[in-house]
mmCIF file of C-alpha atoms and ligand atoms in Angstrom:
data_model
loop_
_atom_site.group_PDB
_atom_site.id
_atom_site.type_symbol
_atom_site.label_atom_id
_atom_site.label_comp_id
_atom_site.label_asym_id
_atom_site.label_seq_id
_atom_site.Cartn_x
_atom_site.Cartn_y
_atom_site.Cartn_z
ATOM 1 C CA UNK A 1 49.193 54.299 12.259
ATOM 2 C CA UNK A 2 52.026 51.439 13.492
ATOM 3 C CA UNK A 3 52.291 48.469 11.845
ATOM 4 C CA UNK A 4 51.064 46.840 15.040
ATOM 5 C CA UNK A 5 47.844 48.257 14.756
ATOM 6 C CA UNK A 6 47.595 47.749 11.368
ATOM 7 C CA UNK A 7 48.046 43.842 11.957
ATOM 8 C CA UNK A 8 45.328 43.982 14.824
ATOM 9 C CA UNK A 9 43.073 46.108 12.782
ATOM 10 C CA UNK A 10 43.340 43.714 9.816
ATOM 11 C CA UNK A 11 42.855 40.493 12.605
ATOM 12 C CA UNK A 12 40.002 41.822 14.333
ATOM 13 C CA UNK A 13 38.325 42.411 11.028
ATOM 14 C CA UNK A 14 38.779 38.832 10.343
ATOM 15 C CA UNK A 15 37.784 37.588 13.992
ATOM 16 C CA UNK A 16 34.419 39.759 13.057
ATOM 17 C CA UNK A 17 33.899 38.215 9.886
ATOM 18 C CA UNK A 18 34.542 34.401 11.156
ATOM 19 C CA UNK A 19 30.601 32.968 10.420
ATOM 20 C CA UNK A 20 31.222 29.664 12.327
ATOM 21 C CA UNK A 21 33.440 28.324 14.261
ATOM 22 C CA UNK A 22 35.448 26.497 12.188
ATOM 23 C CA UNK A 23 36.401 29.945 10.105
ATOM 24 C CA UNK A 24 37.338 31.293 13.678
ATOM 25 C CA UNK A 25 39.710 28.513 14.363
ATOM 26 C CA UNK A 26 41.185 29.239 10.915
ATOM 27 C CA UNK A 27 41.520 32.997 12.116
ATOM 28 C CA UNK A 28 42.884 32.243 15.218
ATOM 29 C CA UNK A 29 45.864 29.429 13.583
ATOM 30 C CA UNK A 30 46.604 32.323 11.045
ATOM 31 C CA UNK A 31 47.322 34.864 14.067
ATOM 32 C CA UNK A 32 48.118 33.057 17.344
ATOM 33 C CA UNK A 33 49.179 29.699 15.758
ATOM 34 C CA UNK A 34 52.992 28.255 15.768
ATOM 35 C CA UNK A 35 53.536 30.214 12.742
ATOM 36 C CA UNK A 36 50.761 32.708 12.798
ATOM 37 C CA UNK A 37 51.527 36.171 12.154
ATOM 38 C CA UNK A 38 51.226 37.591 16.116
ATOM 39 C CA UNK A 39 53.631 34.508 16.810
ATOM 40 C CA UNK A 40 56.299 35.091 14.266
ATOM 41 C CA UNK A 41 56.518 38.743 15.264
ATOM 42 C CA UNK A 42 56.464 37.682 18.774
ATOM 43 C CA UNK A 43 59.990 35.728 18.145
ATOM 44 C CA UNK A 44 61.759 38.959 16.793
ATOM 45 C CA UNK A 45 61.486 40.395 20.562
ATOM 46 C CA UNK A 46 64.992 38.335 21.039
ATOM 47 C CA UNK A 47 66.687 39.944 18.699
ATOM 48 C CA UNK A 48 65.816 43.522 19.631
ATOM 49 C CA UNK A 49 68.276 46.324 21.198
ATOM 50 C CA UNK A 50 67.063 46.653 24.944
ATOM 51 C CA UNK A 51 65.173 49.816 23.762
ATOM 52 C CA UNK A 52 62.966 48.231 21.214
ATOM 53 C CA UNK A 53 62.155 45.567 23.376
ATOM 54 C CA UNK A 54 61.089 48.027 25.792
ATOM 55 C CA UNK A 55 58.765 49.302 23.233
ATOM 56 C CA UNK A 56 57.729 46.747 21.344
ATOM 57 C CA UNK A 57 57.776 43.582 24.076
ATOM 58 C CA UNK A 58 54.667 45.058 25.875
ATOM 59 C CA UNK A 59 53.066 46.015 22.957
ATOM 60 C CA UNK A 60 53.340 42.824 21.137
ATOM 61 C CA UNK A 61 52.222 41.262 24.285
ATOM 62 C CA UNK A 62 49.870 43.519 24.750
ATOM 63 C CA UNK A 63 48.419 42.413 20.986
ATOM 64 C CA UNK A 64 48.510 38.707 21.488
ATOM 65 C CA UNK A 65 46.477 39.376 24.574
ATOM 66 C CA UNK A 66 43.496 41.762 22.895
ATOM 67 C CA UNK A 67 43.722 39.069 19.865
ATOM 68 C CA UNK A 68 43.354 36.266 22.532
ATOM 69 C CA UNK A 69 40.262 37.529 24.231
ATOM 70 C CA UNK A 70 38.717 38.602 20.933
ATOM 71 C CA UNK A 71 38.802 35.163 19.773
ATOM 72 C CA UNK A 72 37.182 33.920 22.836
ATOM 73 C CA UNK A 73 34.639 36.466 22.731
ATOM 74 C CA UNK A 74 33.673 35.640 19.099
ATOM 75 C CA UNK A 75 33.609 31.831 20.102
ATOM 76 C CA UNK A 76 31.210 32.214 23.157
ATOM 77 C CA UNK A 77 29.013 34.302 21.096
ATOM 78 C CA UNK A 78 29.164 31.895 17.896
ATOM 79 C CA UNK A 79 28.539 29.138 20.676
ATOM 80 C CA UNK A 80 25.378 30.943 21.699
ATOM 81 C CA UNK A 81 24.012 31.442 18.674
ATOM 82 C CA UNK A 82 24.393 27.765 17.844
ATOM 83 C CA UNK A 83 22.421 26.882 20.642
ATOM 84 C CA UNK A 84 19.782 29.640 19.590
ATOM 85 C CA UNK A 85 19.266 28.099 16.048
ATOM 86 C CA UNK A 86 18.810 24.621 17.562
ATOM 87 C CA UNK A 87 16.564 25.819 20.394
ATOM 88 C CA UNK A 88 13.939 27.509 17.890
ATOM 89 C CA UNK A 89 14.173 24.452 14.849
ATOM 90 C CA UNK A 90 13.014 22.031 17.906
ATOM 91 C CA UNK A 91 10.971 24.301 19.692
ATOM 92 C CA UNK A 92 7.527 22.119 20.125
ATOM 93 C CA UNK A 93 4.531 24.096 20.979
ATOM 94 C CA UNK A 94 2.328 21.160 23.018
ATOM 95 C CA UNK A 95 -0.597 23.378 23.139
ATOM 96 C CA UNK A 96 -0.727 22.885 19.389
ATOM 97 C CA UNK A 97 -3.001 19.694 17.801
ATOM 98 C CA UNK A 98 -0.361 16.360 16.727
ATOM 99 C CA UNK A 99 0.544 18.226 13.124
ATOM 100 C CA UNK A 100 0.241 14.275 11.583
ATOM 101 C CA UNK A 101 -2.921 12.993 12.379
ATOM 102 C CA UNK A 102 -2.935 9.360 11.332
ATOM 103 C CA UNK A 103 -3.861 9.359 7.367
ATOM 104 C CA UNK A 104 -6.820 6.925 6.520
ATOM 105 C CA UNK A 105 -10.065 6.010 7.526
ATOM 106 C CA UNK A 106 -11.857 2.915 8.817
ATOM 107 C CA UNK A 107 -14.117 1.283 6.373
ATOM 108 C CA UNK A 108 -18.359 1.300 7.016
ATOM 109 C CA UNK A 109 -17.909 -2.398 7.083
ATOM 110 C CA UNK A 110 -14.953 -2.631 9.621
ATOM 111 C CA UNK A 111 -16.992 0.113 11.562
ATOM 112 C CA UNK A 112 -20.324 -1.680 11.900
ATOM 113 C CA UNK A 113 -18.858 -4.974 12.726
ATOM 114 C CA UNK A 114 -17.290 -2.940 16.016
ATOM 115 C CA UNK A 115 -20.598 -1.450 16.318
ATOM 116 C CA UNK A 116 -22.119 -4.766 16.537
ATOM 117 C CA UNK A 117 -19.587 -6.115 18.963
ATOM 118 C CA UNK A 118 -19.834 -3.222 21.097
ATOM 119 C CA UNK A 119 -23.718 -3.725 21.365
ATOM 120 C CA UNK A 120 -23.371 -7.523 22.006
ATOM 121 C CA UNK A 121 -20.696 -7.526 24.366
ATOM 122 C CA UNK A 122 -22.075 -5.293 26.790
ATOM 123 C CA UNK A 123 -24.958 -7.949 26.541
ATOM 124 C CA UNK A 124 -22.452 -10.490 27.674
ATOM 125 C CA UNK A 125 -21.526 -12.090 24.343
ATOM 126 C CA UNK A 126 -18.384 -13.306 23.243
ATOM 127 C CA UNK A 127 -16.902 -13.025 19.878
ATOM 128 C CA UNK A 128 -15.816 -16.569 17.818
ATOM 129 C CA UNK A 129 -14.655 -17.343 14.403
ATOM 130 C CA UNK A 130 -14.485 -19.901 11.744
ATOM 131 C CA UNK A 131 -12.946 -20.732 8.140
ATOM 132 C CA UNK A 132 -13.804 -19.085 5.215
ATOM 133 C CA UNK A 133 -13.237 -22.683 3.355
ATOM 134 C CA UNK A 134 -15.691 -25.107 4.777
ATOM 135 C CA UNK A 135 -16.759 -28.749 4.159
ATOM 136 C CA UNK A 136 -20.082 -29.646 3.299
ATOM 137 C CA UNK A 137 -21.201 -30.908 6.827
ATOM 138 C CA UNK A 138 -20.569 -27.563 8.264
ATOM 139 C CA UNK A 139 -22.152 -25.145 5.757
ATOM 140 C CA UNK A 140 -25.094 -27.617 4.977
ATOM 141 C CA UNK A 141 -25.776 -31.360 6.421
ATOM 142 C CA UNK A 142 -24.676 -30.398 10.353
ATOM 143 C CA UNK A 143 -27.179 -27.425 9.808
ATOM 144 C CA UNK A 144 -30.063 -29.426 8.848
ATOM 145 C CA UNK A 145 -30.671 -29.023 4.881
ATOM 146 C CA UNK A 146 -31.496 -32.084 3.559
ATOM 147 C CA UNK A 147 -29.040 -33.952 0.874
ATOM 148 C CA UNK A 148 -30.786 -32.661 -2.531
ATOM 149 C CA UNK A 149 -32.554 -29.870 -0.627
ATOM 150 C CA UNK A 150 -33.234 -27.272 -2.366
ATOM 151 C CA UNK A 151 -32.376 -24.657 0.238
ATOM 152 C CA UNK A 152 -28.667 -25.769 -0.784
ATOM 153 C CA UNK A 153 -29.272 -24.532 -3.777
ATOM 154 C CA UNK A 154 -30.728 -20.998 -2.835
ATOM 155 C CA UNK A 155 -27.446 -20.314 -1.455
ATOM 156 C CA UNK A 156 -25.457 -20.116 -5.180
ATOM 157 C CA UNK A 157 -22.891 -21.847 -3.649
ATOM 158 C CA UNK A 158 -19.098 -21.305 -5.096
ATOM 159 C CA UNK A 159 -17.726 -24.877 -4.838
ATOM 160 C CA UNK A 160 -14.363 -26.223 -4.806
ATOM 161 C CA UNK A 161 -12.776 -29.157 -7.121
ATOM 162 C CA UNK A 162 -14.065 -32.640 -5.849
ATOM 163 C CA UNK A 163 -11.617 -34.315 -3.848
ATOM 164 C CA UNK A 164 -10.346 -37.894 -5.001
ATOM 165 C CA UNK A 165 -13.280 -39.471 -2.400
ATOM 166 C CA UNK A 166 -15.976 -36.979 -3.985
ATOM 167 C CA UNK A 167 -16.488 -34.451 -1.291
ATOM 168 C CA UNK A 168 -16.392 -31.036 -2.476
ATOM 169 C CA UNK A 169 -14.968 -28.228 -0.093
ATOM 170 C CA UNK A 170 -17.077 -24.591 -0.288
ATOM 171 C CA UNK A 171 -16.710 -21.014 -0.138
ATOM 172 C CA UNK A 172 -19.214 -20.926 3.030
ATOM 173 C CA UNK A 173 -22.261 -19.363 2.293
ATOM 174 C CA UNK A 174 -22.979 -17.859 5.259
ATOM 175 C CA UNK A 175 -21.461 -17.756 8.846
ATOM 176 C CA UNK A 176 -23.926 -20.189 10.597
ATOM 177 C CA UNK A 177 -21.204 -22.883 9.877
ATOM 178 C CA UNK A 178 -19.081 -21.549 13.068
ATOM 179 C CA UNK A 179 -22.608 -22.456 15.098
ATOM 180 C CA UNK A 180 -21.811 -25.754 14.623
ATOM 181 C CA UNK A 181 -18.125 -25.529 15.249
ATOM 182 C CA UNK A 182 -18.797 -23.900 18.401
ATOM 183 C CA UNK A 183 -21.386 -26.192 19.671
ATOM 184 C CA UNK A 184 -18.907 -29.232 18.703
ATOM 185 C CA UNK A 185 -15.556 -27.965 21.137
ATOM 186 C CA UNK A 186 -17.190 -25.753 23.632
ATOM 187 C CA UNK A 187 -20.072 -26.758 26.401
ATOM 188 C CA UNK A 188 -23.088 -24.523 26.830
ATOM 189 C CA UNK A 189 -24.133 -21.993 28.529
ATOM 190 C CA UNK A 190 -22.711 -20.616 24.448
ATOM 191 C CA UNK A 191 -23.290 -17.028 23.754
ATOM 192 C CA UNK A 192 -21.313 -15.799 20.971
ATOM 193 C CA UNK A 193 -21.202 -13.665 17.749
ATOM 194 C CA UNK A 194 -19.819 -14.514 14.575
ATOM 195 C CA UNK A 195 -18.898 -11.757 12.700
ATOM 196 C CA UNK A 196 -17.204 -13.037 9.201
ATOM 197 C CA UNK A 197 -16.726 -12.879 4.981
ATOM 198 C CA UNK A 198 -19.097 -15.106 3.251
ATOM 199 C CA UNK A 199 -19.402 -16.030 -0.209
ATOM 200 C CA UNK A 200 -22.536 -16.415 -2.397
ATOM 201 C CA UNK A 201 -22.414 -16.441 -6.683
ATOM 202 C CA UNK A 202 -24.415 -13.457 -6.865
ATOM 203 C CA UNK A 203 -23.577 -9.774 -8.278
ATOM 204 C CA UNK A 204 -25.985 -6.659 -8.176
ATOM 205 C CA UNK A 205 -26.379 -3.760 -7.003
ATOM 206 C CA UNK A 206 -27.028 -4.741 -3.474
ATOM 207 C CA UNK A 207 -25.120 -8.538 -3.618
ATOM 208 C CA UNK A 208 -21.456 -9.155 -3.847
ATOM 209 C CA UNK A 209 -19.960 -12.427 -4.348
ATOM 210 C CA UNK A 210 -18.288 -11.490 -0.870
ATOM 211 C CA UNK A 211 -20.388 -10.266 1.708
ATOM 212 C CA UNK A 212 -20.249 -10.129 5.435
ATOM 213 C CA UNK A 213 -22.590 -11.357 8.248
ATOM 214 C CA UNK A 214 -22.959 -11.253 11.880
ATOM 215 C CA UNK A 215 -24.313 -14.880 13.688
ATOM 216 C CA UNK A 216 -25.542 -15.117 16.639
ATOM 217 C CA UNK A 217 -25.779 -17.833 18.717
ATOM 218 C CA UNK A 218 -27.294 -18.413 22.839
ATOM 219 C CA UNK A 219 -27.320 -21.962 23.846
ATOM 220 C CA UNK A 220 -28.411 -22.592 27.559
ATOM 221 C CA UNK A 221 -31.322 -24.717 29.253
ATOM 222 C CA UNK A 222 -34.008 -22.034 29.217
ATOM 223 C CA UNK A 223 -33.213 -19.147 26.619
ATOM 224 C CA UNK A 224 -36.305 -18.822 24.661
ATOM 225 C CA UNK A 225 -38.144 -17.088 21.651
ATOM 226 C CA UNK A 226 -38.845 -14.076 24.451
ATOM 227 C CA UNK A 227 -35.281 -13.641 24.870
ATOM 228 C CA UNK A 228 -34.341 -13.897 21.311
ATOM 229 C CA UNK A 229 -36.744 -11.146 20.750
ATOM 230 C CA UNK A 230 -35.557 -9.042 23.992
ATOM 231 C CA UNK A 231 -32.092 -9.441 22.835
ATOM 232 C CA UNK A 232 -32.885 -8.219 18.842
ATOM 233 C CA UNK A 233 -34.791 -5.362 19.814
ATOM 234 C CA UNK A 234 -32.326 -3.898 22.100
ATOM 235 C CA UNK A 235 -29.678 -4.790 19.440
ATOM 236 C CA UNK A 236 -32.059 -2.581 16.681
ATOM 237 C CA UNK A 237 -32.283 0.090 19.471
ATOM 238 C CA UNK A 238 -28.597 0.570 20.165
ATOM 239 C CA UNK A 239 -27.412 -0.062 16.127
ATOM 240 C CA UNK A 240 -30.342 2.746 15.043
ATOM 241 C CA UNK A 241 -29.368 4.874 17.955
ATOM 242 C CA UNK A 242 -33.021 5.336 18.773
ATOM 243 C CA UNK A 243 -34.902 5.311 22.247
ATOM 244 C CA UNK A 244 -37.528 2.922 20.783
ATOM 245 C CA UNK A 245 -37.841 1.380 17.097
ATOM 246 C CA UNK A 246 -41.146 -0.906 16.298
ATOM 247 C CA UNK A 247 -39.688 -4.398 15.428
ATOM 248 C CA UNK A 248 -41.748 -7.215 13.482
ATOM 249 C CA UNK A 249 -41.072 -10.781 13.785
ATOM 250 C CA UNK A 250 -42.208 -12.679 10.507
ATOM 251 C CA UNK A 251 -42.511 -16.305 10.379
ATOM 252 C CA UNK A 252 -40.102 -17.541 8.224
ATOM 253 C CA UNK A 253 -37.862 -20.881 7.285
ATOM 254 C CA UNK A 254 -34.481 -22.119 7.880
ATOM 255 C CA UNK A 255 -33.264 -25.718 7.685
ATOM 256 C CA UNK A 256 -31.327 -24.715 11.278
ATOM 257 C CA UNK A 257 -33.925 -23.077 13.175
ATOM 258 C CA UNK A 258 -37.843 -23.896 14.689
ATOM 259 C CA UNK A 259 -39.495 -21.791 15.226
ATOM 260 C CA UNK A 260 -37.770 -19.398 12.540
ATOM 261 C CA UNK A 261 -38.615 -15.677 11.397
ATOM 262 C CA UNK A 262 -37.383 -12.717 10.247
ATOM 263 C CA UNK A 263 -37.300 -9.406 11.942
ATOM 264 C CA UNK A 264 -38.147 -6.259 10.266
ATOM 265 C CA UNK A 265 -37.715 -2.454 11.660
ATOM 266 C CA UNK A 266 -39.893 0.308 11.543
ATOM 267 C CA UNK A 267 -38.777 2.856 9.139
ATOM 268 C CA UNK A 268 -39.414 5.630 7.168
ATOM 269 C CA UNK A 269 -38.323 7.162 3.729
ATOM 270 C CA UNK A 270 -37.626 10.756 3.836
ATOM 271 C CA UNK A 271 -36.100 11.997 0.263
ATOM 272 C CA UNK A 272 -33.332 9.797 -0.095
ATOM 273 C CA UNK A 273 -32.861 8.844 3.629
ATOM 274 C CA UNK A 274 -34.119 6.195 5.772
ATOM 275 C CA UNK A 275 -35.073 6.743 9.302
ATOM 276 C CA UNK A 276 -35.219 4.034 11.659
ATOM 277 C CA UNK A 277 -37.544 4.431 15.040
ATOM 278 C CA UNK A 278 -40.513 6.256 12.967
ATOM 279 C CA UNK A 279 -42.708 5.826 9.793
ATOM 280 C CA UNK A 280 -45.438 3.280 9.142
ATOM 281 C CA UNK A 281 -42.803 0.807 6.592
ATOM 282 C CA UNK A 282 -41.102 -2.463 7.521
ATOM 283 C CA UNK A 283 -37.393 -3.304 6.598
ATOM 284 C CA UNK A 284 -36.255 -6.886 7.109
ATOM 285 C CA UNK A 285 -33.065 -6.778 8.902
ATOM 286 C CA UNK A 286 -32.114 -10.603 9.804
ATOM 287 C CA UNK A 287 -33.207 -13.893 10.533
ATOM 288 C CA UNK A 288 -33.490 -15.848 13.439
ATOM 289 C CA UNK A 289 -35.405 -18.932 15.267
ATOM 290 C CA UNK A 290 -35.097 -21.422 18.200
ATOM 291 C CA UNK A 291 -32.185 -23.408 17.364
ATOM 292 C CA UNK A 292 -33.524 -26.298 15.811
ATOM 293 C CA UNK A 293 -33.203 -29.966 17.843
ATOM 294 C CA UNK A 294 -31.602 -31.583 14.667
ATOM 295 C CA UNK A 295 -28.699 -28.884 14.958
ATOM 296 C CA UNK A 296 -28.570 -29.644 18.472
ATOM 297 C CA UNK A 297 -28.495 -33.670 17.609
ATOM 298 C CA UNK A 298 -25.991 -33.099 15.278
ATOM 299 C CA UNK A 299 -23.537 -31.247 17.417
ATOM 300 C CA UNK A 300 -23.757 -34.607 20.320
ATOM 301 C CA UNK A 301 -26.166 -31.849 22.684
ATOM 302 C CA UNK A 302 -28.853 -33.432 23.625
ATOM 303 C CA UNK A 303 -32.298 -31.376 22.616
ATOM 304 C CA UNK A 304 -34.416 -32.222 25.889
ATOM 305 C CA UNK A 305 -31.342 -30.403 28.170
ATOM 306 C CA UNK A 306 -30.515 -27.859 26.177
ATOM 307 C CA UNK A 307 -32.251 -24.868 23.940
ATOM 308 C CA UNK A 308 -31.441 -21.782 22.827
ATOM 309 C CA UNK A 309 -31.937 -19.166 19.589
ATOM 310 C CA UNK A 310 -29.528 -18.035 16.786
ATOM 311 C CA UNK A 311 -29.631 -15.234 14.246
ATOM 312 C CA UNK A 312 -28.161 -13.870 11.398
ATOM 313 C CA UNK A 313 -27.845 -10.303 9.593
ATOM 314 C CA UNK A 314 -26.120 -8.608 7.042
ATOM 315 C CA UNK A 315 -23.444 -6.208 7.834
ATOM 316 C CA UNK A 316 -23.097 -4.675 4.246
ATOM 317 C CA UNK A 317 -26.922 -4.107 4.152
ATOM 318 C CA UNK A 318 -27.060 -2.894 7.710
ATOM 319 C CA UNK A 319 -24.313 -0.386 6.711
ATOM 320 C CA UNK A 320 -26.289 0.759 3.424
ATOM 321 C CA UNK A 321 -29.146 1.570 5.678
ATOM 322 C CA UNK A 322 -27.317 3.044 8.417
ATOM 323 C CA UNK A 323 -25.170 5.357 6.647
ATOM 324 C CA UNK A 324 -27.326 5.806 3.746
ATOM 325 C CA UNK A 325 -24.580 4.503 0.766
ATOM 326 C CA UNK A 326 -26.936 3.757 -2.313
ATOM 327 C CA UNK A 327 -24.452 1.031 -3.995
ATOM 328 C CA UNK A 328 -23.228 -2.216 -2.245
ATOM 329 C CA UNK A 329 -20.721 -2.437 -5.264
ATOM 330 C CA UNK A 330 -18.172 0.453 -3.865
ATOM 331 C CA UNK A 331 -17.369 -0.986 -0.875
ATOM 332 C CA UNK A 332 -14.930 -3.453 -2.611
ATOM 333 C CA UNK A 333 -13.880 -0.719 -5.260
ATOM 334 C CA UNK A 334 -10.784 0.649 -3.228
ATOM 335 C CA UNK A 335 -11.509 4.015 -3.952
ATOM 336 C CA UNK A 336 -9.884 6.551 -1.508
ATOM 337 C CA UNK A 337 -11.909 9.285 -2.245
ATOM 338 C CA UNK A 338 -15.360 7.356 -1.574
ATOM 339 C CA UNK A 339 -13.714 5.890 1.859
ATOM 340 C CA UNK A 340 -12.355 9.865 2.124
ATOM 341 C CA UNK A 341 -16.288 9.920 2.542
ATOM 342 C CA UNK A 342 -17.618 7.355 3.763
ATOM 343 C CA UNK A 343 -15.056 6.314 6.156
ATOM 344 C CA UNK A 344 -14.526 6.963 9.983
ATOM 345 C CA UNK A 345 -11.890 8.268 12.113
ATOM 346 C CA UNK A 346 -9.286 5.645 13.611
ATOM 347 C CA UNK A 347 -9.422 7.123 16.638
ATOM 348 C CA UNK A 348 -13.074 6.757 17.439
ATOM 349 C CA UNK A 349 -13.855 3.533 18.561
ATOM 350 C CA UNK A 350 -17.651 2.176 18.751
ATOM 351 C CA UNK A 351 -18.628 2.445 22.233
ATOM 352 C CA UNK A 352 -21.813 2.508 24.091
ATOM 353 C CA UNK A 353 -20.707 4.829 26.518
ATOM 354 C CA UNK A 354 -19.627 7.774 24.090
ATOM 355 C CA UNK A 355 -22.232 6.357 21.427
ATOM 356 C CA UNK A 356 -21.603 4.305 18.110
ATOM 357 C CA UNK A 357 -20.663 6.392 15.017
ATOM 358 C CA UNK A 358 -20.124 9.890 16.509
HETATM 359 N N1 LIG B 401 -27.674 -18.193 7.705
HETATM 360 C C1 LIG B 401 -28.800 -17.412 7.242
HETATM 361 C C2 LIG B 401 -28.497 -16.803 5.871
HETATM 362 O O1 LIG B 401 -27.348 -16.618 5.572
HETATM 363 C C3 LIG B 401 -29.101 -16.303 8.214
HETATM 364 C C4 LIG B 401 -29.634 -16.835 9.483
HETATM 365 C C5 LIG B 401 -30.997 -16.993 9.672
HETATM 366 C C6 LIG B 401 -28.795 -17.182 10.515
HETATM 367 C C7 LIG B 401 -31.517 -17.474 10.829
HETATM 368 C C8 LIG B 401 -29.301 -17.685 11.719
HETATM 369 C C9 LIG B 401 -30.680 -17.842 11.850
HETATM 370 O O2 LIG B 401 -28.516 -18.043 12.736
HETATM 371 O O3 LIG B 401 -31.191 -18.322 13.033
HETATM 372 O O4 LIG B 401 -29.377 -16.515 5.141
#
């Protein structure tokens, strides 16, 4: 075998082994370069008799052409499978589900204050809010209890330090506080919810010193005790998801409200679960009553123009119930594994249209 052949043999082999194409390029500077091996034997054509250069001049040539096109060859087929690799580690197969679904879940709490919202504003209701910190007007005197009631004191009441003039600021005690503060910047027709934290001394298995309610408030010239009724029953209907639930209003008393009562639901134990809609029991679910003329007074409306009703509920109770968790305690205990449970996808909002908690 020539030499010649020998040296393409042994460049070819390397061309074939080149993995990438940085170990081609090396191949190709070792062989073609200014002093790569083709190259140097290239120059010795000039010093050759006439007669070797007739031999050897086409067959060098005829080596630094095959070597040439090898190289290319190599490259377009390293190029190509460059491109494959990428093509297959981002191929994305959109028939497949999103592989990262959104870790966590929404808390029974977070998802029955939307439920609540999405039954009352389809009702036309607004949503308003108010401080957790409150003075003692709002949480008691603009409300109607009495100084040295003792209704102020059924509330366990966390209080603040007295200021330097006396007045002691509160935890409020429950969301009726934002009635007032409504009814003092905004004129009627009002009709609002209030969902909010509120704060009560108080620690069991079904009481938390933090707790959440829902108020309600309708202030117009004509609502009266029929609509508050209307309005709660349809509310008990939607939250229970139920095409009829008995309701029972109770007489009842708060400082804020005349005539007042509570509302109770028909229900019925079965094993561990309640059912709302059936049974022959009653389960107090809120309070409620014609806003009271005082309250009225007190926020500069004048009683004889305007009326209307307010209410109150629950939202860690009304998410015992609905969802059937037996202690009040573990909602605040952070545990992933009970919200693993207990919890409810991000992505499905409450709606009336596609129901509540699918
Ligand atoms: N504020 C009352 C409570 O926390 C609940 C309540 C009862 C609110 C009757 C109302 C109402 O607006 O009309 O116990």
């Amino acid at each position: 075998m020539s030499d010649i052949e020998n040296l393409e043999r042994d460049i070819t082999s390397k061309i074939n082994a080149a993995e990438n194409e940085a170990a081609l390029e090396a191949v190709r500077v070792a062989a073609l370069g200014k002093k790569g091996v083709v190259s140097e034997r290239m120059k010795t054509i000039g010093k050759m008799t006439p007669e070797e250069r007739k031999e050897m001049g086409p067959a060098l040539n005829g080596l630094k052409i095959r070597v040439t096109e090898a190289i290319e060859a190599k490259k377009a087929a390293l190029e190509e499978l460059a491109l494959d690799a990428r093509l297959a580690s981002e191929k994305l197969d959109v028939t497949l589900p999103p592989p990262d679904l959104p870790a966590g879940k929404i808390h029974p709490v977070s998802q029955v204050f939307e439920e609540i919202a999405a039954i009352f504003s389809a009702m036309g209701f607004d949503i308003a809010e108010g401080p957790d910190i409150e003075d003692d007007f709002h949480n008691f005197t603009a409300l109607n209890f009495p100084p040295d009631h003792p209704a102020r004191e059924m509330h366990d009441t966390f209080f603040f330090e007295p200021k330097e003039d006396g007045s002691r600021q509160v935890l409020r005690t429950h969301t009726s506080p934002v009635q007032i503060r409504t009814m003092m910047s905004r004129k009627p027709p009002i009709r609002i919810i209030i969902p909010g934290r509120t704060f009560r001394c108080d620690s069991d298995q079904t009481h938390t010193p933090m707790f959440h309610q829902v108020e309600g408030l309708v202030i117009d010239r004509e609502s009266h005790m029929g609509h508050l009724k209307g309005t709660l029953e349809a509310f008990a209907k939607a939250f229970f998801e139920v095409d009829n639930v008995g309701t029972r209003f109770r007489p009842h008393f708060f400082p804020f409200t005349e005539p007042s009562a509570e509302m109770d639901v028909q229900y019925e134990r079965v094993g561990n679960e309640v059912r709302f809609g059936q049974g022959v029991d009653w389960m107090e679910i809120l309070g409620c009553g014609m806003v009271h003329p005082s309250v009225l007074r007190n926020c500069g409306l004048d009683p004889d123009e305007y009326q209307g009703f307010a209410f109150g509920m629950g939202v860690d109770r009304l998410a015992m119930l609905k969802y059937g968790i037996p202690d009040l305690r573990d909602f605040f205990a952070a545990d992933a594994r009970w919200l693993e449970h207990y919890g409810f996808d991000p992505l499905d909002q409450p709606n009336l249209a596609t129901g509540l908690s699918r």
